[in-house]
CSV table of N, CA and C in Angstrom, one decimal:
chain,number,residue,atom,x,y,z
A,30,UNK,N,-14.5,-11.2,11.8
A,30,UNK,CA,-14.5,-12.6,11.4
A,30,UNK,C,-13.3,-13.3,11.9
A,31,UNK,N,-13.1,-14.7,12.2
A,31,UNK,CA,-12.4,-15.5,12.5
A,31,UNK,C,-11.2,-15.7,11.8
A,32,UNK,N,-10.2,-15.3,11.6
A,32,UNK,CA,-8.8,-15.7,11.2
A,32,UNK,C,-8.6,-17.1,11.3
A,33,UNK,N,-8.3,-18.3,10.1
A,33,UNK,CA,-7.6,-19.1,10.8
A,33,UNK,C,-5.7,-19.1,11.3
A,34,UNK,N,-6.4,-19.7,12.6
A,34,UNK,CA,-4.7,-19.5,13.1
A,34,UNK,C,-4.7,-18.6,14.2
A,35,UNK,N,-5.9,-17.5,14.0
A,35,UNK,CA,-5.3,-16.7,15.1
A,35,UNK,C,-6.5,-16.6,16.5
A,36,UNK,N,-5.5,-16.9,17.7
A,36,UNK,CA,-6.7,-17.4,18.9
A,36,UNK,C,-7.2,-15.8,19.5
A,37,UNK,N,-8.4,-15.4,19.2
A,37,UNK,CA,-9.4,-14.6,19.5
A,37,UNK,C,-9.1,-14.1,20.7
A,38,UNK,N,-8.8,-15.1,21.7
A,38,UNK,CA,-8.5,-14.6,22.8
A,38,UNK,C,-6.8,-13.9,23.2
A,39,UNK,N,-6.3,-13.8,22.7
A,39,UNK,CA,-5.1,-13.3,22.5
A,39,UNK,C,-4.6,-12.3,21.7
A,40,UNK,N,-5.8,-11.5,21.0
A,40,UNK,CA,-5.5,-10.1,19.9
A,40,UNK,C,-4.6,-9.5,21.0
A,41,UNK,N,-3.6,-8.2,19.9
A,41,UNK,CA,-2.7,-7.7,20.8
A,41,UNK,C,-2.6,-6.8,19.8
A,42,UNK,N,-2.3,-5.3,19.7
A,42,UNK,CA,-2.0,-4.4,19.3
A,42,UNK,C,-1.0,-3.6,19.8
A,43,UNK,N,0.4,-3.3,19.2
A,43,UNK,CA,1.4,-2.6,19.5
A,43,UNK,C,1.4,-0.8,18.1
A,44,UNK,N,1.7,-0.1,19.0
A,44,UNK,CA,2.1,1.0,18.4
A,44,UNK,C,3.4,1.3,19.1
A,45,UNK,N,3.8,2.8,18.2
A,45,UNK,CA,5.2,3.5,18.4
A,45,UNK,C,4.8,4.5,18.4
A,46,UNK,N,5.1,5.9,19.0
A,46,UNK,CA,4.7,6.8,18.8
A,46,UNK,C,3.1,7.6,18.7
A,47,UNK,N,3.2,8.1,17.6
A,47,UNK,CA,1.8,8.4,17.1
A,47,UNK,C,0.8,7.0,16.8
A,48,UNK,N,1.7,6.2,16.8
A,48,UNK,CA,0.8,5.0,16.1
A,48,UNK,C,0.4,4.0,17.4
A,49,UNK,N,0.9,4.4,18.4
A,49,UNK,CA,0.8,4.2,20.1
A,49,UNK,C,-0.7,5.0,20.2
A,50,UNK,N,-0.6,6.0,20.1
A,50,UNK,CA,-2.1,6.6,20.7
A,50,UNK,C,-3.2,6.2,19.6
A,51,UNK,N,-2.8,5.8,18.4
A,51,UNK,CA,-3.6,5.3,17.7
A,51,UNK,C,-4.1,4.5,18.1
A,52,UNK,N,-3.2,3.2,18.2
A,52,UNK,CA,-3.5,1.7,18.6
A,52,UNK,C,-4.5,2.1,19.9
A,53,UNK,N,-4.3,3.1,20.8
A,53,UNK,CA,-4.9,3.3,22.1
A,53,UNK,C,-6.6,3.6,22.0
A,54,UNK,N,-6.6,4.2,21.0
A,54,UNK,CA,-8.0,4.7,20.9
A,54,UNK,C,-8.7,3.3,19.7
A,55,UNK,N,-7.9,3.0,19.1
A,55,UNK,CA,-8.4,1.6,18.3
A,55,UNK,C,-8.9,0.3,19.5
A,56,UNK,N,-7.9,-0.1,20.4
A,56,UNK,CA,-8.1,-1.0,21.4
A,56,UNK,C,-8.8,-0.6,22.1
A,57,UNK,N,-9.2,0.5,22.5
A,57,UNK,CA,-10.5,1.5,23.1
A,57,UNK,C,-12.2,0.6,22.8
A,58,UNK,N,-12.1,0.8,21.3
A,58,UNK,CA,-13.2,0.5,20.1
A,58,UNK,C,-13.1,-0.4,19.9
A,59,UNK,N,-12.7,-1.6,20.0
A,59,UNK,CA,-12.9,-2.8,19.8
A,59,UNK,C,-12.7,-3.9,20.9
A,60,UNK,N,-13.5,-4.6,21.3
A,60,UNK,CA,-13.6,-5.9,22.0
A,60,UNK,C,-13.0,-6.9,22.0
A,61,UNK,N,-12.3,-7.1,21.2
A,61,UNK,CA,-11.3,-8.1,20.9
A,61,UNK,C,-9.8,-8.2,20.7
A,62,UNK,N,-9.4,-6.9,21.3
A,62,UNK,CA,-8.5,-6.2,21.9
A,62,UNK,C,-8.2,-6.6,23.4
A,63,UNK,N,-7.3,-7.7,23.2
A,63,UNK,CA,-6.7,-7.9,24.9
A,63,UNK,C,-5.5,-7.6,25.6
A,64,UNK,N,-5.0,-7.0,24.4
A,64,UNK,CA,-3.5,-6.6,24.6
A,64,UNK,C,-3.3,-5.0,24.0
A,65,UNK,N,-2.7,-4.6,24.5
A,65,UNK,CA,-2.3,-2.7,24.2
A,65,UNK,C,-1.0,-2.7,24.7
A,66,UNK,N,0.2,-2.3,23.6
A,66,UNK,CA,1.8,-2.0,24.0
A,66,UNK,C,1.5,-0.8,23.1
A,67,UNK,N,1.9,0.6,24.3
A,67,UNK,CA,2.3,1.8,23.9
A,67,UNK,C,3.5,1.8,24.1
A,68,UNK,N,4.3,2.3,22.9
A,68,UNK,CA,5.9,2.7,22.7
A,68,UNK,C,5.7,3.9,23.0
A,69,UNK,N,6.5,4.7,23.8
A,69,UNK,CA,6.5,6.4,23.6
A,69,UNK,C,5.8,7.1,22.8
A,70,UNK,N,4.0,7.0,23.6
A,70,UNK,CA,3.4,7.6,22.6
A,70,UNK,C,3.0,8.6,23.1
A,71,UNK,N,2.4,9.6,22.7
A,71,UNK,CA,2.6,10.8,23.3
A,71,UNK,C,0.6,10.8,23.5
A,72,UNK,N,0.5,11.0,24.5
A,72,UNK,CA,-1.0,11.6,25.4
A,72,UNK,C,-1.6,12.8,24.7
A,73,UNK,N,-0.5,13.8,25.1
A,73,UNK,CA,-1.4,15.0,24.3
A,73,UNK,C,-0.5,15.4,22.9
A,74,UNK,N,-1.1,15.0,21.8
A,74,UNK,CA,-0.2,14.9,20.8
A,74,UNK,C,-0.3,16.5,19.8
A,75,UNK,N,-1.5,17.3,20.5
A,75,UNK,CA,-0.9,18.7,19.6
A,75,UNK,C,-0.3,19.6,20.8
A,76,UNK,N,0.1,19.1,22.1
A,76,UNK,CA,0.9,19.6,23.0
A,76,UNK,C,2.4,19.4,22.7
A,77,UNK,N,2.5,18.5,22.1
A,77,UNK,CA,3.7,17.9,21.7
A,77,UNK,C,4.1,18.6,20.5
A,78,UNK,N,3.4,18.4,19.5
A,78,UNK,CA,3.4,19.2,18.3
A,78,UNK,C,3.8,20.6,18.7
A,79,UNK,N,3.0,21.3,19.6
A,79,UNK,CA,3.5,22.5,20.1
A,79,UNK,C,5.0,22.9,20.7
A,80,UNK,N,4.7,21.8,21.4
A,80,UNK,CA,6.3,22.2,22.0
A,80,UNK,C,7.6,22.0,21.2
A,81,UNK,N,7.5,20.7,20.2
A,81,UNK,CA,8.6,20.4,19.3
A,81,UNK,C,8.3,21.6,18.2
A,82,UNK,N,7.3,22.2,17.6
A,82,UNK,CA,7.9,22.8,16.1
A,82,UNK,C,7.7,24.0,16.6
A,83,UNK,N,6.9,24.4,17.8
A,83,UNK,CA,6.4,26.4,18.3
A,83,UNK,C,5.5,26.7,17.8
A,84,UNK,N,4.7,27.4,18.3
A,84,UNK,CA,3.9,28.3,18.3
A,84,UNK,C,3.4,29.0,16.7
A,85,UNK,N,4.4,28.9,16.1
A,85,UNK,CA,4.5,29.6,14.9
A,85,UNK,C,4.2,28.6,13.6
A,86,UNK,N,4.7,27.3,14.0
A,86,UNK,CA,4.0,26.7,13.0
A,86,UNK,C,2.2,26.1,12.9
A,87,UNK,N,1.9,26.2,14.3
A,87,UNK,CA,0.6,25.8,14.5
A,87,UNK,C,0.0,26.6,14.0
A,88,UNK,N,0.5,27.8,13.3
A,88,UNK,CA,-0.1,29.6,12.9
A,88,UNK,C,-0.1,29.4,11.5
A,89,UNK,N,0.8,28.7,11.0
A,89,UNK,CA,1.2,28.0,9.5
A,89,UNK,C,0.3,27.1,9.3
A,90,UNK,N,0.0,26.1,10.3
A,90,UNK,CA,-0.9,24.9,9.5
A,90,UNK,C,-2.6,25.7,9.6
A,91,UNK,N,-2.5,26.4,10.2
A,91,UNK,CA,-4.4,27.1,10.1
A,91,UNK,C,-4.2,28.0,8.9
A,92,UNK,N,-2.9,28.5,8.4
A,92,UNK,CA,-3.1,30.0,7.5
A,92,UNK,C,-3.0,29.2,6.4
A,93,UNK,N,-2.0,28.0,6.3
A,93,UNK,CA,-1.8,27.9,4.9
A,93,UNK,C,-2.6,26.3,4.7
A,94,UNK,N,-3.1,25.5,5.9
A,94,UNK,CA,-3.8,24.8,5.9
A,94,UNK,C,-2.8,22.9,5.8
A,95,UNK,N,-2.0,23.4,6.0
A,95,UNK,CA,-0.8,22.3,6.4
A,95,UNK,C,0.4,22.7,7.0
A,96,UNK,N,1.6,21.8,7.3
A,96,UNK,CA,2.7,22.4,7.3
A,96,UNK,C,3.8,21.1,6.8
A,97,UNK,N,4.8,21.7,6.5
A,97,UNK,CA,5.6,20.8,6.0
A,97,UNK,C,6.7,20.3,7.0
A,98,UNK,N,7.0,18.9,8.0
A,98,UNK,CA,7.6,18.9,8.7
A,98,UNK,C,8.8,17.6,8.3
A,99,UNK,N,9.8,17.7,7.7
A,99,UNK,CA,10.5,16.8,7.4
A,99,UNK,C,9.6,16.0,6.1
A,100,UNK,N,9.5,14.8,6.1
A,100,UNK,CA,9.1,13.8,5.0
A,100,UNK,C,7.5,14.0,5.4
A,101,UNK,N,6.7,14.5,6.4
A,101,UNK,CA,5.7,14.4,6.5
A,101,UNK,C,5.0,15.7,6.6
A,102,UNK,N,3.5,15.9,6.0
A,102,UNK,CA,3.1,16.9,5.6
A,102,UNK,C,2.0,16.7,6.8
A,103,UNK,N,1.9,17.9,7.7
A,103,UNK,CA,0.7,17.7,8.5
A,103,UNK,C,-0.7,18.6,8.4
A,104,UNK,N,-1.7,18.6,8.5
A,104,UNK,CA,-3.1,19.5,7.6
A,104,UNK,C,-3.4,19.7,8.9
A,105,UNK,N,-4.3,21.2,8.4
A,105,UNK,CA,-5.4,21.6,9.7
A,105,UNK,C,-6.2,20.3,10.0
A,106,UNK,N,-6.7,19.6,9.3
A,106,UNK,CA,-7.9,18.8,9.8
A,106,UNK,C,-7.5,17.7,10.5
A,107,UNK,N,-6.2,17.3,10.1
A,107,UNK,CA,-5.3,16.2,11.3
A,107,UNK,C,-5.2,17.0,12.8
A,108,UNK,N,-4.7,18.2,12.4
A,108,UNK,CA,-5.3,18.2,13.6
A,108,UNK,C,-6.0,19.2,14.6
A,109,UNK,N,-6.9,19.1,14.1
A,109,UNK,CA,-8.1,19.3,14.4
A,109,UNK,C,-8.8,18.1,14.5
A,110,UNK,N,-8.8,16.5,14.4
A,110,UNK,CA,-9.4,15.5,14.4
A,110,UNK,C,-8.5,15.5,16.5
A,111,UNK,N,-7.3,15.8,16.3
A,111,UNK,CA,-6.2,15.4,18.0
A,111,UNK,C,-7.0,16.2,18.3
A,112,UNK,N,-6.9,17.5,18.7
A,112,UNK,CA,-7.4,18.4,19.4
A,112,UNK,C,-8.9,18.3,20.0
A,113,UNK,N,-9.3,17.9,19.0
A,113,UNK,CA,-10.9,16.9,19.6
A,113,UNK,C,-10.5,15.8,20.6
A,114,UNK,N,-9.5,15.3,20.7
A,114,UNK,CA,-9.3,14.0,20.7
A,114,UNK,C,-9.4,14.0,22.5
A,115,UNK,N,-10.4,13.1,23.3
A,115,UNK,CA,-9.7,12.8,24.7
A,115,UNK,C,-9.8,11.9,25.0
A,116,UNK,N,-8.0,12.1,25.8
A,116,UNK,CA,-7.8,10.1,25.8
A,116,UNK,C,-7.8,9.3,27.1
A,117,UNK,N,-8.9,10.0,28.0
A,117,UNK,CA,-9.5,10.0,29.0
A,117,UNK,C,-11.0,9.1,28.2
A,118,UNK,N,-11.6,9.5,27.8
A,118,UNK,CA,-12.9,8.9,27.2
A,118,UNK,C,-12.9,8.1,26.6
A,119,UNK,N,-11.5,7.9,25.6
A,119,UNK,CA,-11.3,6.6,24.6
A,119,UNK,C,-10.6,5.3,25.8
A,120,UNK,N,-10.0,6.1,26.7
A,120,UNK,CA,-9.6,4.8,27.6
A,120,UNK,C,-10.9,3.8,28.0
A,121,UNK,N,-11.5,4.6,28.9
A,121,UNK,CA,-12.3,4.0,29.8
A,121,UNK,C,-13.2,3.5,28.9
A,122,UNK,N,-13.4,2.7,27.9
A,122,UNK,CA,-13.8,1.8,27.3
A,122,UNK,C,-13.3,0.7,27.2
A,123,UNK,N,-12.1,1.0,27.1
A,123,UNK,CA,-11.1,-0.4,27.1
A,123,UNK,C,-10.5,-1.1,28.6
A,124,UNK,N,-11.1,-2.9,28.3
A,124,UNK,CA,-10.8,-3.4,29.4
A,124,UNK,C,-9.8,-4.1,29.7
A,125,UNK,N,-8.8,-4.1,28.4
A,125,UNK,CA,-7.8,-4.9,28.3
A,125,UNK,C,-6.5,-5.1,29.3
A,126,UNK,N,-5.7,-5.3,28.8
A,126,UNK,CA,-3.8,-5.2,29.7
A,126,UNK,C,-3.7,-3.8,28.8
A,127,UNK,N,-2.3,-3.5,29.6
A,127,UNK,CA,-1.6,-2.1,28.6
A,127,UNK,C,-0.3,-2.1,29.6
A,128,UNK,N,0.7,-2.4,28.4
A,128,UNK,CA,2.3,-2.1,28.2
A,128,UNK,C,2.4,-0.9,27.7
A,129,UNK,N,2.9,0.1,29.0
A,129,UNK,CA,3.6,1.1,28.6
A,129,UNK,C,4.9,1.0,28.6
A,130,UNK,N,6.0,1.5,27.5
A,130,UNK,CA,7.2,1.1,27.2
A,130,UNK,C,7.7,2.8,27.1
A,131,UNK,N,8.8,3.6,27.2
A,131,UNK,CA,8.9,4.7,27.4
A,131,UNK,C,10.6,5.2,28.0
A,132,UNK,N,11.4,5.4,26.9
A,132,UNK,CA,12.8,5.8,27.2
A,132,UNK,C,12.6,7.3,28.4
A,133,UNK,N,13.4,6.9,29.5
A,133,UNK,CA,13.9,7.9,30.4
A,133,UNK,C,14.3,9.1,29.9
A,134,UNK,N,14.9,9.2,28.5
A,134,UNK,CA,15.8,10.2,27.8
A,134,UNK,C,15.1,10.5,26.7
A,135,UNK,N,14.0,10.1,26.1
A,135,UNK,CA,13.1,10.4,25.4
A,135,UNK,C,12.8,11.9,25.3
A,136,UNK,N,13.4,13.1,24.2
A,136,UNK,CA,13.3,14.4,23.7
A,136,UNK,C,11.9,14.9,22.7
A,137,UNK,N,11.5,13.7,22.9
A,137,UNK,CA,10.5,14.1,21.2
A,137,UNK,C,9.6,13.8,22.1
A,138,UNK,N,8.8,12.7,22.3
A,138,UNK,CA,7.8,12.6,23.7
A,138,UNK,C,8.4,12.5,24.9
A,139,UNK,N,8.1,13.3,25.7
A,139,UNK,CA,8.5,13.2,27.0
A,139,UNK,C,8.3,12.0,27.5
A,140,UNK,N,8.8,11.5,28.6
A,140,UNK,CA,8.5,10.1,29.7
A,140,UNK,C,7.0,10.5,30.6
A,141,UNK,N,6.9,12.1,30.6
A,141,UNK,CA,5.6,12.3,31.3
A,141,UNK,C,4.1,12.0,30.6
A,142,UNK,N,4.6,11.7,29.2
A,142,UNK,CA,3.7,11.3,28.3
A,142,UNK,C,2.4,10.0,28.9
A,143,UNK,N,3.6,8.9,29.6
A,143,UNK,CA,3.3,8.2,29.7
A,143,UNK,C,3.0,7.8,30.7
A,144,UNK,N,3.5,8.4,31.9
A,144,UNK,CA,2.7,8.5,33.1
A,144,UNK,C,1.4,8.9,33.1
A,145,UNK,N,1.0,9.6,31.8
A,145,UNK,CA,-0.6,10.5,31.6
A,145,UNK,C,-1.4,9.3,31.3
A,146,UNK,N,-1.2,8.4,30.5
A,146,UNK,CA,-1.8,7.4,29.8
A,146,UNK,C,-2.1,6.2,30.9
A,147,UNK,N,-0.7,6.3,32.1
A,147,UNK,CA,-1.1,5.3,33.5
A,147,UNK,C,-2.0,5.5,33.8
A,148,UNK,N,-2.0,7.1,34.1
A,148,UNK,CA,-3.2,7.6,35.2
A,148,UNK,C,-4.7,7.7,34.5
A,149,UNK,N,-5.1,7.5,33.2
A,149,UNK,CA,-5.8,7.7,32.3
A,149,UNK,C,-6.3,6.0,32.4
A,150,UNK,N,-5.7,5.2,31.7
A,150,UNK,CA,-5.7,3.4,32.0
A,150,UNK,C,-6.8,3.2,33.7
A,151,UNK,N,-5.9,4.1,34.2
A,151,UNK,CA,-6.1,3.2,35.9
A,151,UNK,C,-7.8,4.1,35.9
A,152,UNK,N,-8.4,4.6,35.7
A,152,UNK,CA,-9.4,5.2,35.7
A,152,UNK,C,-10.5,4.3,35.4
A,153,UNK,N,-10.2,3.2,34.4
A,153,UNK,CA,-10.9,2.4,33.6
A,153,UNK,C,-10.8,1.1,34.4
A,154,UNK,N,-9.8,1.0,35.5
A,154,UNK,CA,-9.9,-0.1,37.0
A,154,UNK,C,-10.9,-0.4,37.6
């Protein structure tokens, strides 16, 4: 439904992170999405997961059915929802713009993150 105030033609969705591939598969599924800014979000996000906590915790979140990572608690079924997830198929629905934004020096998602999401975007050209 119509917002007053807000011109239809100009929706924009920004993420950070996790909330970057969110917004990506959101702007995907909706039509009224003409703008997409990914901040360093990571492409394959239980590759990432793998590489930041090991091997050993992804053995923890199936045995004990979560894991505890700082302030945030992550469950098998999160992810197992990513692991499903391809962001190849959620692209090429969306016809929008996309601002990729992405630190050089970036430790937690790589910069190659986002080169994956160019090459994934341009598919949908």
């Amino acid at each position: 439904h119509n917002v007053e105030g807000v011109d239809e033609e100009r929706v924009s969705v920004l993420g950070l992170s996790l909330g970057g591939t969110v917004a990506a598969i959101g702007a995907s599924r909706r039509a009224d999405v003409k703008n997409l800014i990914m901040w360093e979000s990571p492409y394959d996000l239980m590759g990432t997961f793998r590489r930041l906590l090991g091997p050993l915790a992804m053995m923890m979140i199936r045995t004990h059915g979560y894991l505890q990572a700082g302030l945030v608690q992550v469950s098998a079924e999160f992810c197992d929802q990513f692991e499903k997830l391809n962001p190849d198929t959620e692209t090429e629905k969306y016809k929008g713009r996309v601002l990729l934004v992405h630190g050089s020096r970036d430790h937690i998602v790589l910069p190659e993150e986002s080169e994956k999401w160019k090459t994934s975007f341009r598919r949908t050209e």
